């Protein structure tokens, strides 16, 4: 094409057409994704044996029935690139290859996820995606990957939005619908730009397996459950079906007390957070399973409206969180952050709240009343015409569904 005008016209046409093609896969993650990821418990100690056994455990326990579906290998599955630049899985730890592993996970009726990073190397120092985005995306599609977590280490001077858009476009081009999970820790405020890029984005640095503390590593910090919750409340307007705030993976079953695990799990559900278990599913106690697989609490998280809950009030270390649900119902969770129990007398006769974001009102003052269901006791506990008297243990929650 020698005519410069025609060339310009062709370039303009291409530019206007590109956004039509380059997009994230729609219709995925209409409710927050649920699954398991290797990092919180196993860090770099991953292998095909672990992943197969975890898939077995998920499929045969109550976890799959409760809605968990993605089995995600985090960092350290990869060791090098071959002479053509294709990523190579660790042959000692994954001797059957990633395709065979994905097939196995699929054979259990589950979905398969993998990890990479936008930088030159992953956070664990393994080969990452920069400059190989299209090549990697084709490989993932061929292997049958359903979910990609994409990290942000070793990204010196890279532009976050641009980098994640490149990977989004590569995945789209490869043709297999893959949930795209941005793990950029909230550094570049992904909630402002990632709605059309990914299906979920991390809002904070890494979670630390502790209810209320910070682990200072010097150049970076990891955050306890309470510290993470405090970073979520201002972000709720950015979340919704297909695009979720991600306060990081769960630490339930990794050592916190039962009360703390219950509180951690309930709050993630109030936040409409992705529910990605991070414990050893093969050896989990019935107690841990009773938390992770509580369907009534999960239903709060998975409510199809996809409205993230909010902190309504704080009194004497007890926070009241509210979440609008479909059919005019509400979830109400009282979180006791203190180290001692709290006596609560919930007098509904004065309660009226309008959520200006979702434009929904919870009014228990007037003639209208709601029935109450305690989601951890799994039983109905009266209605809002009478005050509810309860004791909330230290570091625990009371979670209710209000329904008609
Ligand atoms: C970062 C992420 C973690 C995990 C590790 C792996 O720290 O935030 O969730 O993926 O990298 O190296």
XYZ file of C-alpha atoms and ligand atoms in Angstrom, residues 39 74-75 115 123-124 149 151 183 185 202 206 248-249, ligand 1:
26
model
C 0.353 -20.649 48.043
C 0.482 -20.800 42.439
C 4.164 -19.929 41.966
C -0.006 -18.653 38.048
C 7.858 -13.334 42.976
C 9.498 -16.716 43.608
C -3.499 -15.491 38.518
C 1.338 -11.315 39.719
C -2.512 -9.718 41.591
C -1.740 -5.729 45.431
C -6.149 -7.952 44.603
C -0.448 -10.540 50.990
C -6.569 -12.270 49.085
C -6.969 -15.966 49.679
C 2.971 -12.684 45.641
C 1.452 -12.887 45.680
C 1.140 -14.132 46.490
C 1.831 -15.333 45.857
C 3.333 -15.093 45.747
C 4.030 -16.166 44.930
O 3.457 -12.398 46.915
O 0.825 -11.771 46.228
O -0.260 -14.344 46.561
O 1.279 -15.575 44.580
O 3.612 -13.843 45.136
O 5.403 -15.961 44.828
